[in-house]
Short mmCIF file of C-alpha atoms in Angstrom, two decimals:
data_model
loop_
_atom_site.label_atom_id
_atom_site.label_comp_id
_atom_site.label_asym_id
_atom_site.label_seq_id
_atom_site.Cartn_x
_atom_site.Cartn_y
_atom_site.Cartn_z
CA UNK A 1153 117.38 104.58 76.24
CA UNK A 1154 116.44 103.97 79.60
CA UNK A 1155 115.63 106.99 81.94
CA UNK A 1156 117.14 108.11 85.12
CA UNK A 1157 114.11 106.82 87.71
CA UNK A 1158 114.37 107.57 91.44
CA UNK A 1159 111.57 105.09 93.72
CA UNK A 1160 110.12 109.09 94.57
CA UNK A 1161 108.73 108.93 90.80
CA UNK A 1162 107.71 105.60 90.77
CA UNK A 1163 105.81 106.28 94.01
CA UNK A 1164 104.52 109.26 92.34
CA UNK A 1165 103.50 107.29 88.75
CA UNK A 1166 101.84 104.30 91.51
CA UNK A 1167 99.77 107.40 92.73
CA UNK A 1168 99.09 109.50 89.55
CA UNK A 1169 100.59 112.61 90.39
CA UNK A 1170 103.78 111.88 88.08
CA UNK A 1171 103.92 114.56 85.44
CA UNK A 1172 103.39 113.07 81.51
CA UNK A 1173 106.61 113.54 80.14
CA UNK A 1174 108.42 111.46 83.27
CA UNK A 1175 105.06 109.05 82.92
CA UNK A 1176 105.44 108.06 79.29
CA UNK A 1177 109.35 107.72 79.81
CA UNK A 1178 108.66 105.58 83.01
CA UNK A 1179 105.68 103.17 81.15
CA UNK A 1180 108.27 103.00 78.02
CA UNK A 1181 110.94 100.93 80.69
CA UNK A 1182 108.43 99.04 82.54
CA UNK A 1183 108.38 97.18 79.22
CA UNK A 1184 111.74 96.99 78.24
CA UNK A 1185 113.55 97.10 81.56
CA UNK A 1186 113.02 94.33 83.61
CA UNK A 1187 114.65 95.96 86.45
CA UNK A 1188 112.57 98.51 86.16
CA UNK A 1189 109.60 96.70 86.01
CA UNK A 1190 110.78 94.92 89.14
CA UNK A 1191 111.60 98.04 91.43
CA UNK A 1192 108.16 99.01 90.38
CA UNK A 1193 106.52 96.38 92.02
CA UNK A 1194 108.51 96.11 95.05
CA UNK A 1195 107.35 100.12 94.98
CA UNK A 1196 103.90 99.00 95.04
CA UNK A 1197 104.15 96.67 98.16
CA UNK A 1198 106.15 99.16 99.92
CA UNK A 1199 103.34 101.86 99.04
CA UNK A 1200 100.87 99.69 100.26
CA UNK A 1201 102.74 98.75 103.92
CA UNK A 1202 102.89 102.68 104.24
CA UNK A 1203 99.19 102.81 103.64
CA UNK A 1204 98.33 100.24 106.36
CA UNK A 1205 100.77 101.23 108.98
CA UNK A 1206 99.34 105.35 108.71
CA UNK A 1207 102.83 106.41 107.27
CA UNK A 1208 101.70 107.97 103.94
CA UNK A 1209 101.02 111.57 103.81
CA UNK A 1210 97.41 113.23 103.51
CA UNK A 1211 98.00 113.60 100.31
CA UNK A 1212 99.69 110.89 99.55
CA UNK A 1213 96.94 108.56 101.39
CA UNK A 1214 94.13 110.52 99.36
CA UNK A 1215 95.45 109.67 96.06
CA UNK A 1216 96.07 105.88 96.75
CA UNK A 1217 92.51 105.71 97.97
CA UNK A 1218 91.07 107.54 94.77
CA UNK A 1219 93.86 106.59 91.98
CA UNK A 1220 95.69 103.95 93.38
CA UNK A 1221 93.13 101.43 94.88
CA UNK A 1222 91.32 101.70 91.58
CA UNK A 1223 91.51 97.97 90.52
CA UNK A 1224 90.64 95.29 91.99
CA UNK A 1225 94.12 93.47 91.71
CA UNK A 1226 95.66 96.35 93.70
CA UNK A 1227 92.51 95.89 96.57
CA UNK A 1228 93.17 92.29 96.40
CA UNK A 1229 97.19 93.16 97.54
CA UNK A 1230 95.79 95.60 100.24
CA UNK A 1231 93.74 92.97 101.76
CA UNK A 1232 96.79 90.77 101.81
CA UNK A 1233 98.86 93.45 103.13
CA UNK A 1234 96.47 93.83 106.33
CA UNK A 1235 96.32 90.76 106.37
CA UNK A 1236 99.90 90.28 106.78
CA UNK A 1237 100.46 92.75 108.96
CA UNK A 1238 97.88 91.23 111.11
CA UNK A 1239 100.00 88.01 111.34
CA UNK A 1240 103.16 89.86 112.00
CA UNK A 1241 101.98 91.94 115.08
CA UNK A 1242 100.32 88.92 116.61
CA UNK A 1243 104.45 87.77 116.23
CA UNK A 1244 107.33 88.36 119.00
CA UNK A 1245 108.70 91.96 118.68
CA UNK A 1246 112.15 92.10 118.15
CA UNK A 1247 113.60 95.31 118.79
CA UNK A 1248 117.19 96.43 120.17
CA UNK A 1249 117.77 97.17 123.79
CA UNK A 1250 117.35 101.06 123.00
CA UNK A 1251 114.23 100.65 121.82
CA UNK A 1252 113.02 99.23 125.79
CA UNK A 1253 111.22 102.14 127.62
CA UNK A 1254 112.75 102.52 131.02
CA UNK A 1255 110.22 101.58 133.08
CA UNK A 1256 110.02 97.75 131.66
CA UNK A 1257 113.61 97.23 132.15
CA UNK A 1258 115.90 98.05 135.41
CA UNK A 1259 119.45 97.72 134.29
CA UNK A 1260 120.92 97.68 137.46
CA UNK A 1261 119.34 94.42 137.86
CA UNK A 1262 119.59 92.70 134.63
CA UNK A 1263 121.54 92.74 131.85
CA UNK A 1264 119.45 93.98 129.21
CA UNK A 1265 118.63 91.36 126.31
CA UNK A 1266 119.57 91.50 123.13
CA UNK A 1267 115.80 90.93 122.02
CA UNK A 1268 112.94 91.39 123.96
CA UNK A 1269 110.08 88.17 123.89
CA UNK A 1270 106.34 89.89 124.71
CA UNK A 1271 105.80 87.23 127.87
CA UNK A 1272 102.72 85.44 126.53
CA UNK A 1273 103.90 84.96 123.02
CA UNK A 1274 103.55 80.88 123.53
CA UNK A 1275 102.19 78.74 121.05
CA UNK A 1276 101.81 79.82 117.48
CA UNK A 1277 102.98 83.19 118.33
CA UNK A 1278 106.32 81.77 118.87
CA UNK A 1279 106.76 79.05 115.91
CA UNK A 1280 108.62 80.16 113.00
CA UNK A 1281 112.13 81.73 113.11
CA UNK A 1282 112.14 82.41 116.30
CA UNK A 1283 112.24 78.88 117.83
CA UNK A 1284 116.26 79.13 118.47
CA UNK A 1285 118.32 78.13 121.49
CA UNK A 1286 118.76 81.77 122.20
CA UNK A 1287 115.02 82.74 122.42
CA UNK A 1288 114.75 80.50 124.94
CA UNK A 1289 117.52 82.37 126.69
CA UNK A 1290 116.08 85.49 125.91
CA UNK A 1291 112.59 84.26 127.27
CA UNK A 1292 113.90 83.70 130.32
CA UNK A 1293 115.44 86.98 130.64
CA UNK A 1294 112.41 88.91 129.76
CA UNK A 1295 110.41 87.04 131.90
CA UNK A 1296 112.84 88.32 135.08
CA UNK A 1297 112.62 91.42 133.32
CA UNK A 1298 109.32 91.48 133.69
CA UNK A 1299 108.94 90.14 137.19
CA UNK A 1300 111.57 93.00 138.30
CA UNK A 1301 109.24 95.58 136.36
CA UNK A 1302 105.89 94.64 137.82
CA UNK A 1303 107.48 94.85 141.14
CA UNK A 1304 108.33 98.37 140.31
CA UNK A 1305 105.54 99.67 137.85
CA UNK A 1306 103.87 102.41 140.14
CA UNK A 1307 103.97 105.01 137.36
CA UNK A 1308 101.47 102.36 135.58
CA UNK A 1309 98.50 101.55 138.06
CA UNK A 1310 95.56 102.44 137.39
CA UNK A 1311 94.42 105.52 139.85
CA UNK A 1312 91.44 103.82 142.18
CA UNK A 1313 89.98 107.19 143.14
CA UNK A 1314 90.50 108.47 140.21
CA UNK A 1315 86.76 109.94 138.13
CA UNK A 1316 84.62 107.42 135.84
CA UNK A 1317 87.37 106.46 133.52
CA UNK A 1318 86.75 107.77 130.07
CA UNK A 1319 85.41 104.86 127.83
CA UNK A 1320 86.34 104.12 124.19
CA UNK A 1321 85.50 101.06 122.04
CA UNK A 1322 88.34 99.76 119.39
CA UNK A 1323 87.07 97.99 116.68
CA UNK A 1324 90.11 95.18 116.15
CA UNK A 1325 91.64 94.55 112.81
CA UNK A 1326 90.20 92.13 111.63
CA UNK A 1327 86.61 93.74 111.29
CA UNK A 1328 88.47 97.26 110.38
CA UNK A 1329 86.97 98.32 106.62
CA UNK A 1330 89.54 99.19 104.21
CA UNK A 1331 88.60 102.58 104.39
CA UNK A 1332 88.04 103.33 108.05
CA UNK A 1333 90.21 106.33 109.24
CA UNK A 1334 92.50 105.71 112.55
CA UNK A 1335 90.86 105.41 115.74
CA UNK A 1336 91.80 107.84 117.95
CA UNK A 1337 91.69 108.59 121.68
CA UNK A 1338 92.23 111.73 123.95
CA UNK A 1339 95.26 111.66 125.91
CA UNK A 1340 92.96 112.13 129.50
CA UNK A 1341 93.86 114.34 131.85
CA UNK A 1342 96.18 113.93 135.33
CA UNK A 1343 94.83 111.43 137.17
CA UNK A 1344 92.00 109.97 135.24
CA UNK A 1345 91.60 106.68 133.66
CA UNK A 1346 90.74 105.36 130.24
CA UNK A 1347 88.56 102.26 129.77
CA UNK A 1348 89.38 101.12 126.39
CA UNK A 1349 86.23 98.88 125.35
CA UNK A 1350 88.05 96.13 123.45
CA UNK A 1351 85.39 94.53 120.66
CA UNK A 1352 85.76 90.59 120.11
CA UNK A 1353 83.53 88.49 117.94
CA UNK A 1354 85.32 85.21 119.65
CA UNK A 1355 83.70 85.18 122.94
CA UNK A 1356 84.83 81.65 123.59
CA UNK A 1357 87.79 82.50 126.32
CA UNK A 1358 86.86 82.62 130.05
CA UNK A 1359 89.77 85.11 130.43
CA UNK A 1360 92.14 87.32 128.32
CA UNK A 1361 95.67 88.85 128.33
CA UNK A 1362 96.30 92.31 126.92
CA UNK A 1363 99.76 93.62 126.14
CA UNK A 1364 99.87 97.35 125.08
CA UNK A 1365 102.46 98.65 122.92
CA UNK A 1366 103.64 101.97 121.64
CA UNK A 1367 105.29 102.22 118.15
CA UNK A 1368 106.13 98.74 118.86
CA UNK A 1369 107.77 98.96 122.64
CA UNK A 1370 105.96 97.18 125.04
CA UNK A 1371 104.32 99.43 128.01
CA UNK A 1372 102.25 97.00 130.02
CA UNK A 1373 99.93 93.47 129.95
CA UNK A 1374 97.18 93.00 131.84
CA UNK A 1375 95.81 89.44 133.16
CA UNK A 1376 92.24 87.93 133.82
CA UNK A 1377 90.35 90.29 131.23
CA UNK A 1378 86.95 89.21 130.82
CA UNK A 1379 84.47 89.40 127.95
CA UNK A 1380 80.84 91.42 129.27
CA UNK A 1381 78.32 92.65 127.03
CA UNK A 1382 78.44 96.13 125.63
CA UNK A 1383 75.22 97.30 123.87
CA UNK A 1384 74.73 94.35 121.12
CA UNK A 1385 78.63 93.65 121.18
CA UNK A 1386 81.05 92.08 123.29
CA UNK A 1387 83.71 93.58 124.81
CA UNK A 1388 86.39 92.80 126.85
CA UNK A 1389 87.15 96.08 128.58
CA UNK A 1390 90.84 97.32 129.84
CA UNK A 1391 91.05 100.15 132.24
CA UNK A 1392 94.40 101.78 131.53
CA UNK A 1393 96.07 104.89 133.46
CA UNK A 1394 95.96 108.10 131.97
CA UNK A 1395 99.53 108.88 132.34
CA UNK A 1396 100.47 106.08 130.14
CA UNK A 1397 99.20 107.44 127.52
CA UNK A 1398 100.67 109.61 126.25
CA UNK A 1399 100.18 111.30 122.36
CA UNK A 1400 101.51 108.52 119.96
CA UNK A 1401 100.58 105.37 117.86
CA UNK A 1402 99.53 102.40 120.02
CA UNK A 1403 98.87 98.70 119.54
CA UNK A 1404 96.72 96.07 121.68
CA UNK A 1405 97.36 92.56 121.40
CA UNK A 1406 94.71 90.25 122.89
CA UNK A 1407 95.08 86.80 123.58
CA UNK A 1408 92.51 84.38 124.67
CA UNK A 1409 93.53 82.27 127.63
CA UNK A 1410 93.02 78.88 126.87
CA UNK A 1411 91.75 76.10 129.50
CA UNK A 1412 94.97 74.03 128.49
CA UNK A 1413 97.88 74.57 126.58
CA UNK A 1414 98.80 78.09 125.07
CA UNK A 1415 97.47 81.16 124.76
CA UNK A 1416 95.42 81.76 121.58
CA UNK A 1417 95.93 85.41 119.59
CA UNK A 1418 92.61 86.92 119.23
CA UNK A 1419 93.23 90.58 117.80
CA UNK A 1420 94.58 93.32 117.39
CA UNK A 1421 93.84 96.61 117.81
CA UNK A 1422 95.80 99.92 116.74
CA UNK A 1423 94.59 103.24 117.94
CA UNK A 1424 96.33 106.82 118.07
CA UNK A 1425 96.38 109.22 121.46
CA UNK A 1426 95.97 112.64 120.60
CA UNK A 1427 96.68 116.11 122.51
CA UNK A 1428 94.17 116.66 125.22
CA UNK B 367 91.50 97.40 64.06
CA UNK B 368 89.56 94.22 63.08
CA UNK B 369 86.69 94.13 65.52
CA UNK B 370 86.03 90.72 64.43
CA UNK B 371 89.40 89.14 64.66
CA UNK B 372 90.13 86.19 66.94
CA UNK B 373 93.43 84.75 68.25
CA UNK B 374 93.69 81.74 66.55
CA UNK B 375 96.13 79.03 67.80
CA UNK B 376 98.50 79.25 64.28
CA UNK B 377 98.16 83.67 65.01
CA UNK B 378 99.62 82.71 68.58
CA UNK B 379 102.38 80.38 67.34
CA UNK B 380 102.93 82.97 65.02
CA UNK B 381 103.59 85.94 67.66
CA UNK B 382 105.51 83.43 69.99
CA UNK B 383 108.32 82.48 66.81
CA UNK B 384 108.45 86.66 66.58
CA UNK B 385 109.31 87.13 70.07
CA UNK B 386 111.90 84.47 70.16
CA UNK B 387 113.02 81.58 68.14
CA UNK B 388 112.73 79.42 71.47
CA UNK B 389 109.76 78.35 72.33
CA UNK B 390 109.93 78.43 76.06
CA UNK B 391 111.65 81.98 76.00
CA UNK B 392 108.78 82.96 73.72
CA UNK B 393 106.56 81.41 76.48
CA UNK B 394 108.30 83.80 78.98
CA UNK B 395 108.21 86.72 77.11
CA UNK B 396 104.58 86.59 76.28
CA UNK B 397 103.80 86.24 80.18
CA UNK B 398 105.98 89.07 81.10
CA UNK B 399 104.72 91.47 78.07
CA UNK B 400 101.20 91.05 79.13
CA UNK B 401 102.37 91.45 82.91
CA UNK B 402 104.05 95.25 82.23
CA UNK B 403 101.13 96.07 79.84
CA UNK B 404 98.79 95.11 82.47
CA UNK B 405 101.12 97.29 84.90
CA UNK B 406 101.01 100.48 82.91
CA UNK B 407 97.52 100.12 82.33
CA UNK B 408 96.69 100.12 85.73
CA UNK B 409 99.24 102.95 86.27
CA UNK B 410 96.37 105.06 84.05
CA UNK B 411 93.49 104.08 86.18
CA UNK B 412 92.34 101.26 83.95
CA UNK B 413 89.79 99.43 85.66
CA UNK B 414 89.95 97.01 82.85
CA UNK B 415 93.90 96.76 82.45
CA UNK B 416 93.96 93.12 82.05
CA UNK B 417 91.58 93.24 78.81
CA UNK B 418 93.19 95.76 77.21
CA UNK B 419 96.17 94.27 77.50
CA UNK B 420 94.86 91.41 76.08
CA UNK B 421 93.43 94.00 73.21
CA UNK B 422 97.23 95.57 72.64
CA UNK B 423 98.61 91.67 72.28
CA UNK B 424 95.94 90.91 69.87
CA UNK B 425 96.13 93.87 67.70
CA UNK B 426 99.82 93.48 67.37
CA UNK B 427 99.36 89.58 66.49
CA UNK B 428 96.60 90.43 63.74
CA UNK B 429 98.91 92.75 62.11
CA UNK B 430 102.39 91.02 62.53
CA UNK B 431 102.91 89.81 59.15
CA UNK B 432 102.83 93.35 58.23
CA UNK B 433 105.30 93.69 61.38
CA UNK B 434 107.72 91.34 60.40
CA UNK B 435 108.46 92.84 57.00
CA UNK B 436 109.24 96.35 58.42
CA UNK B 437 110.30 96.23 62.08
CA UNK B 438 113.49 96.09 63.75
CA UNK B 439 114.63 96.76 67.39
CA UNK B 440 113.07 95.58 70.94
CA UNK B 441 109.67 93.83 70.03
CA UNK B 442 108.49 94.55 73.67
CA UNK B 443 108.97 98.87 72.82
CA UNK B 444 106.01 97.94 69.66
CA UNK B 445 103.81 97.07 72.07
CA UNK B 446 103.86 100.01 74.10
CA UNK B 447 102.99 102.48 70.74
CA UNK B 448 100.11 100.28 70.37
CA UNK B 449 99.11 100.02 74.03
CA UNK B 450 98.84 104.15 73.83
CA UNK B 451 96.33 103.77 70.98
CA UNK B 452 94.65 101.12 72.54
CA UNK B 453 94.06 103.69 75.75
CA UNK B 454 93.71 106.54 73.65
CA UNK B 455 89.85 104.72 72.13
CA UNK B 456 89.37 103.38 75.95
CA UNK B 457 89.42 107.14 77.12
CA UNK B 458 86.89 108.06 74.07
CA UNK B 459 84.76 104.98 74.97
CA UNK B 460 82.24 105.72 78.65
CA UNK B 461 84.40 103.99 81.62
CA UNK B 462 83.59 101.38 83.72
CA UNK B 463 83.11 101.95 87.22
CA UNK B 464 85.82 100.81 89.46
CA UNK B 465 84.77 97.73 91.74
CA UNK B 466 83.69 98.69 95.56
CA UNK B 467 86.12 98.41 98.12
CA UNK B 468 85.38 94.60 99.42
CA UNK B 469 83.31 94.56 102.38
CA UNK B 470 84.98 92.63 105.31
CA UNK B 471 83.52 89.72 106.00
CA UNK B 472 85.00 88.21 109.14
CA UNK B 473 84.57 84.53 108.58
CA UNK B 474 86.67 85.21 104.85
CA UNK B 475 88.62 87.19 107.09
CA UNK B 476 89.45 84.21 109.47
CA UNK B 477 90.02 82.09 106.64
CA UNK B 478 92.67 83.69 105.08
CA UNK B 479 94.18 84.12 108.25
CA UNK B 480 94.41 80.29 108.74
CA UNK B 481 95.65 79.90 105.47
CA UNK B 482 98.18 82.71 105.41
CA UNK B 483 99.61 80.72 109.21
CA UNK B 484 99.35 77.57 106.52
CA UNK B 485 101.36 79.30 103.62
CA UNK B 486 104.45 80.85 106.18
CA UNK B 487 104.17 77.50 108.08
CA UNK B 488 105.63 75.61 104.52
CA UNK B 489 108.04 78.46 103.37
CA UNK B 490 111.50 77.36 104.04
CA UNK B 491 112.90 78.11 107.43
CA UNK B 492 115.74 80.76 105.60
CA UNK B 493 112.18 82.22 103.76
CA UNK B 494 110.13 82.74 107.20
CA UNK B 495 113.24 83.69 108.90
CA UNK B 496 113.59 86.35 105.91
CA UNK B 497 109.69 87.32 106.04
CA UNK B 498 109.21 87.65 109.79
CA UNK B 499 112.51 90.06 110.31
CA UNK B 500 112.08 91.64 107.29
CA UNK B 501 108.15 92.92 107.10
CA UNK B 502 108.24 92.37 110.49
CA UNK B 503 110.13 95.37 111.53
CA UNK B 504 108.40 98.91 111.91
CA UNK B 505 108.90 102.66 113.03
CA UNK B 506 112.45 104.46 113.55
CA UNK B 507 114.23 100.59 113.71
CA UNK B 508 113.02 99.16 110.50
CA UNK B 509 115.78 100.96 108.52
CA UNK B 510 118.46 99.68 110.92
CA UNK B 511 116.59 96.21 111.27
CA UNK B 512 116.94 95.72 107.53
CA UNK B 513 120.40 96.86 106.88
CA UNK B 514 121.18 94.38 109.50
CA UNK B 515 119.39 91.39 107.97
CA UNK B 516 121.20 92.35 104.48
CA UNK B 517 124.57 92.03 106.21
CA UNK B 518 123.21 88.91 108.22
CA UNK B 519 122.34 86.98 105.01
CA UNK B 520 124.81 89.10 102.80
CA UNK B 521 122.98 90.34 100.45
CA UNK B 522 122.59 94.19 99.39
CA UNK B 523 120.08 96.13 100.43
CA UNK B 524 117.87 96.03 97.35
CA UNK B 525 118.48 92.63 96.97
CA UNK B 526 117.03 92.02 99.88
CA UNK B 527 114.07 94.15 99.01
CA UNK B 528 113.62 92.26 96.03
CA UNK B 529 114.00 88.87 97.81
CA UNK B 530 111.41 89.87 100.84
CA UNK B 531 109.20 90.48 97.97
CA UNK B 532 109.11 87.53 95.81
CA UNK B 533 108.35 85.57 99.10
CA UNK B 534 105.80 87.83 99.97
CA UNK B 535 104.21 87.28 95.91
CA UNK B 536 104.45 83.86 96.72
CA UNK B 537 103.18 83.71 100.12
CA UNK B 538 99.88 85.62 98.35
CA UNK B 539 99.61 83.47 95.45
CA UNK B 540 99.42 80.68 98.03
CA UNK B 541 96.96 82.11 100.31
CA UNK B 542 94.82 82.61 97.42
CA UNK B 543 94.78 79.18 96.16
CA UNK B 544 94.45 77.57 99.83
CA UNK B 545 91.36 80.01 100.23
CA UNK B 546 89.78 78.70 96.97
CA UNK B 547 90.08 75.50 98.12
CA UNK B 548 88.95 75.72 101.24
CA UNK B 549 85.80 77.35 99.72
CA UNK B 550 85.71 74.56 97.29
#
């Protein structure tokens, strides 16, 4: 007889903490129930998605590093899972008009779309699903959406007399070990600037674009970044105002800006703001 | 257990008329036995799940014509009472060490990354369409995003899970084998 199983104990038998009575019951139907079996695995991937995107608890993150990520199969599907997600950020954000911070959009001036288009996702950022007739409607909406915001983004300068901005270097994804914690910066305080040190191995771009997101809503881009030397790396540093950021999960997409054609996605980089 | 036994080709045959007079379900069958045995030996830490599930299918082929006389009900349930034995002498036996975390190398990196744009590039355009909205959304919106592509393609919800999934297996199975070959 199969077993009442609820996805908490599978998550719990995927992380070793499921007690032996429920474990035994739960390895019995993996064999005989195919559903079972199946829910199991779609488990898994889920686990592992909540593992990459910081969304598993201390404890819960502690056991999938020493129980879970015990085979190499299961590495294998966290590689492809960063991978993955790598491919997906460097993609157009969808989200619903509620989701806009009110700075980027001014709704007494525009009707708010029903999906916002990041500006300078062009080229392979845009193939795929999104190559409708109505993301070309949309594009052209953000991109007056855009124009009306950086025509009204004072809350987002940068402060020129403000102290040495505080400098941090972000690693990007793509050079992130599988075990490296979150990267984390201090919200700075009124007034003061952060210079966030951006590393790139691909140095081959005269200029890049930066678009900064939080938990997945655009804040701001930045044009004409350029690549100097930083110690035995390259950077490409941003200089960001302090009042944007505030505590919360952040993303930087870089893009390389190509001598002809579209822009090229270089990296991403995620990176946490904590309390002063 | 016979140390020294071997699965022959007629022991095979053998285990694949037990499971099911068909030949191509039998085919089936095997695959997906192995697969859960693999699965619940990794669920116990197993480093080496894969071998000893390989162990679990041959003991239970060495001894089936002592099987056959006796046994009745799901053949796939035997298997687990001799997959617990087979765990219970791995325990007594000194583990193997589980394989480092692999090191990130950013030129493999790059290449997978190629291959993965590749492998979404030749899903079908319902597939990517699928892939992009469904992995693709994150924080407080991904619940609502995916309830609305379920209704969108209408489906139920964990039908849609299950769908986003296989394409995701798939896409991975694919990157693999375009990585291989571009290493080749």
């Amino acid at each position: 007889m199969t077993p009442k199983l609820d996805k908490q104990e599978m998550r719990n038998y995927l992380l070793g903490s499921l007690e032996a009575e429920r474990r035994a019951a739960l390895e019995e139907s993996i064999l005989c129930d195919p559903g079972i079996y199946e829910e199991l695995v779609v488990v898994e991937e889920e686990l592992i998605d909540e593992y990459i995107t910081n969304n598993l608890s201390p404890s819960e993150r502690q056991q999938f590093e020493t129980h879970f990520l015990i085979t190499a199969e299961r590495q294998k599907k966290l590689r492809f899972g960063r991978l993955l997600r790598r491919y997906l950020d460097s993609q157009p954000v969808f989200v619903s008009p509620d989701d806009i911070p009110a700075p980027v959009v001014r709704q007494d001036k525009i009707d708010a779309p029903a999906t916002k288009f990041f500006s300078f996702a062009t080229g392979s950022f845009a193939r795929g699903a999104t190559l409708t007739v109505s993301s070309a409607v949309v594009v052209i909406l953000v991109i007056l959406t855009l124009v009306c915001w950086r025509a009204n983004r004072k809350p987002d300068t940068v402060q020129e007399n403000s102290p040495n901005p505080i400098p941090y270097t972000l690693t990007p994804a793509s050079l992130r070990s599988e075990d490296a914690g979150t990267q984390r910066v201090k919200a700075p305080p009124k007034g003061v600037n952060v210079r966030l040190n951006l590393e790139v191995t691909n140095t081959n771009f005269r200029n890049y674009r930066a678009g900064l997101f939080r938990e997945k809503n655009f804040v701001q881009t930045a044009d004409e970044l350029k690549a100097e030397p930083n110690g035995e790396q390259r950077v490409v540093p941003w200089t960001i105002a302090g009042e944007v950021l505030s505590p919360g999960d952040y993303q930087i997409k870089l893009s390389g800006v190509a001598e002809s054609g579209p822009d090229a996605f270089v990296d991403n980089y995620s990176f946490r703001v904590t309390k002063k | 257990m016979k140390h020294d036994w071997f699965l022959s080709q007629e022991a095979f045959d053998d285990l694949l008329d037990w499971l099911d007079q068909d030949r191509e379900q039998a085919g089936v069958k095997y695959e997906e036995i192995r697969r859960r045995l693999i699965k619940i030996f990794t669920g116990r830490a197993c480093v080496e799940a894969e071998d000893l599930a390989d162990e679990t299918i041959n003991r239970v082929t060495s001894r089936l014509s002592e099987i056959k006389k006796g046994f009745t009900g799901d053949r796939a349930r035997y298997f687990f009472g001799v997959a617990n034995k087979v765990y219970m002498e791995y325990m007594r036996r000194k583990q193997p060490q589980p394989p480092p975390p692999s090191t990130t190398d950013s030129y493999q990196v790059e290449l997978e990354y190629r291959c993965l744009e590749h492998c979404i590039e030749s899903l079908s355009e319902e597939n990517r369409y699928l892939l992009l909205k469904y992995y693709g959304a994150e924080g407080r919106s991904k619940v609502d995003q995916r309830k609305q592509l379920a209704e969108e393609l209408g489906v139920a919800p964990n039908a849609l899970r299950i769908r986003a999934y296989r394409i995701r297996l798939g896409l991975q199975e694919c990157v693999e084998k375009c990585t291989e070959r571009s290493e080749a």
